[in-house]
Amino acid sequence: GVGPWDECFEVAVQLALRAGQIIRKALTEEKRVSTKTSAADLVTETDHRVEDLIVSELRKRFPSHRFIAEEATASGAKCVLTHSPTWIIDPIDGTCNFVHRFPTVAVSIGFAVHQELEFGVIHHCTEERLYTGRRGQGAFCNGQRLQVSRETDLAKALVLTEIGPKRDPDTLKVFLSDMERLLHAKAHGVRVIGSSTLALCYLASGAADAYYQFGLHCWDLAAATVIIREAGGIVIDTSGGPLDLMSCRVVAAGTREMAVLIAQALQTINYGRDDEK
Ligand code: IPD
């Protein structure tokens, strides 16, 4: 049957594909790079261009909807999730990869209604893989159904994380000691690929057993959360409690056992909240 948000989903897929074409082309060109909250928090003209395209097209089609988007937020827009239909957009996730031509770059479009995530679309634009998840309808990559890993033993886990933008000595100490704790617990490996959304898509695909991060934003998490849940996975807060999209922290895993083991191993890095900036 036709669901209430089918049209929105179709438009999101088309825009994620169009955005991917723009990013692929821009990848080979000269870029002007600026910094945001830290020397490692980058933005280019392409981030702005892609965000403007996605938001203006969606606004035309769905004038009553609301938007949370990475670069608008960086320019001072408030990040609040109301009950209205809300699009949560990262035009280029992996901007640092994009700048260096490291081929792990994505467009992420999530959609929530009544503060509940309805669908997510993530386009791995350098590999032309389209990840989608719709509440109650499963998760797919280029039409193939996704299924998370069933691993429950941390000593058999491949774990993904991202560094986050803060690079002061105290933050780095906690970041590295968290990684050390997982390696002491004999995790098979820890990977940092430079894109939160794509790391989360790998988790949804069963290509890794867990993911955790401090310092990611709601636009890194919204679309991927639907995809992981629809692939059978767990997305929670680093405290072990329920996910809070605005809390700038997350643990995700194929199984609840694994998610809890990771959460218990971590010391917190405080990044504040997206809705209090
Ligand atoms: C960032 C990347 C990075 C992660 C940050 C994200 P951006 O997204 O995913 O790997 O560490 O937390 O904000 O800025 O490239 O869209």
GROMACS .gro file of N, CA, C and O and ligand atoms in nm, residues 41 70 90 92-95 162-164 194-196 213 215-217 220, ligand 1:
model
   88
   41ASP      N    1   3.749   2.084   1.181
   41ASP     CA    2   3.606   2.087   1.146
   41ASP      C    3   3.593   2.169   1.018
   41ASP      O    4   3.596   2.292   1.022
   70GLU      N    5   2.318   2.081   0.850
   70GLU     CA    6   2.448   2.107   0.911
   70GLU      C    7   2.497   2.250   0.891
   70GLU      O    8   2.534   2.317   0.987
   90ASP      N    9   2.265   1.619   0.631
   90ASP     CA   10   2.409   1.644   0.622
   90ASP      C   11   2.446   1.641   0.474
   90ASP      O   12   2.445   1.534   0.412
   92ILE      N   13   2.735   1.695   0.307
   92ILE     CA   14   2.854   1.611   0.284
   92ILE      C   15   2.898   1.560   0.420
   92ILE      O   16   2.944   1.637   0.504
   93ASP      N   17   2.883   1.430   0.442
   93ASP     CA   18   2.938   1.372   0.564
   93ASP      C   19   3.073   1.310   0.527
   93ASP      O   20   3.080   1.224   0.440
   94GLY      N   21   3.176   1.356   0.597
   94GLY     CA   22   3.312   1.319   0.558
   94GLY      C   23   3.373   1.432   0.477
   94GLY      O   24   3.439   1.410   0.376
   95THR      N   25   3.350   1.555   0.522
   95THR     CA   26   3.405   1.671   0.449
   95THR      C   27   3.558   1.665   0.445
   95THR      O   28   3.619   1.696   0.343
  162GLU      N   29   3.465   0.740   1.538
  162GLU     CA   30   3.517   0.860   1.473
  162GLU      C   31   3.577   0.950   1.581
  162GLU      O   32   3.535   0.944   1.697
  163ILE      N   33   3.672   1.033   1.542
  163ILE     CA   34   3.748   1.110   1.641
  163ILE      C   35   3.667   1.228   1.695
  163ILE      O   36   3.678   1.262   1.812
  164GLY      N   37   3.584   1.290   1.613
  164GLY     CA   38   3.512   1.410   1.657
  164GLY      C   39   3.600   1.532   1.641
  164GLY      O   40   3.722   1.521   1.627
  194GLY      N   41   3.640   0.818   0.881
  194GLY     CA   42   3.622   0.959   0.849
  194GLY      C   43   3.481   0.999   0.809
  194GLY      O   44   3.460   1.114   0.769
  195SER      N   45   3.385   0.909   0.822
  195SER     CA   46   3.245   0.943   0.795
  195SER      C   47   3.158   0.865   0.892
  195SER      O   48   3.149   0.742   0.884
  196SER      N   49   3.094   0.939   0.983
  196SER     CA   50   3.006   0.871   1.081
  196SER      C   51   2.893   0.797   1.010
  196SER      O   52   2.863   0.683   1.046
  213GLN      N   53   3.060   0.687   1.930
  213GLN     CA   54   3.124   0.817   1.908
  213GLN      C   55   3.072   0.921   2.006
  213GLN      O   56   2.954   0.925   2.041
  215GLY      N   57   3.063   1.344   2.002
  215GLY     CA   58   3.089   1.462   1.919
  215GLY      C   59   3.027   1.456   1.781
  215GLY      O   60   3.057   1.539   1.697
  216LEU      N   61   2.941   1.357   1.758
  216LEU     CA   62   2.868   1.362   1.631
  216LEU      C   63   2.740   1.442   1.651
  216LEU      O   64   2.703   1.473   1.764
  217HIS      N   65   2.674   1.475   1.541
  217HIS     CA   66   2.557   1.562   1.547
  217HIS      C   67   2.433   1.487   1.499
  217HIS      O   68   2.443   1.381   1.438
  220ASP      N   69   2.436   1.355   1.160
  220ASP     CA   70   2.521   1.237   1.135
  220ASP      C   71   2.448   1.108   1.172
  220ASP      O   72   2.490   0.999   1.135
  278IPD     C1   73   3.177   1.457   1.048
  278IPD     C2   74   3.237   1.326   1.005
  278IPD     C3   75   3.345   1.287   1.104
  278IPD     C4   76   3.290   1.276   1.244
  278IPD     C5   77   3.216   1.401   1.285
  278IPD     C6   78   3.111   1.438   1.181
  278IPD     P1   79   3.099   1.622   0.848
  278IPD     O1   80   3.078   1.499   0.957
  278IPD     O2   81   3.141   1.226   0.998
  278IPD     O3   82   3.401   1.164   1.070
  278IPD     O4   83   3.395   1.255   1.334
  278IPD     O5   84   3.152   1.377   1.407
  278IPD     O6   85   3.046   1.557   1.221
  278IPD     O7   86   3.140   1.743   0.929
  278IPD     O8   87   3.203   1.578   0.756
  278IPD     O9   88   2.964   1.633   0.789
   0.00000   0.00000   0.00000
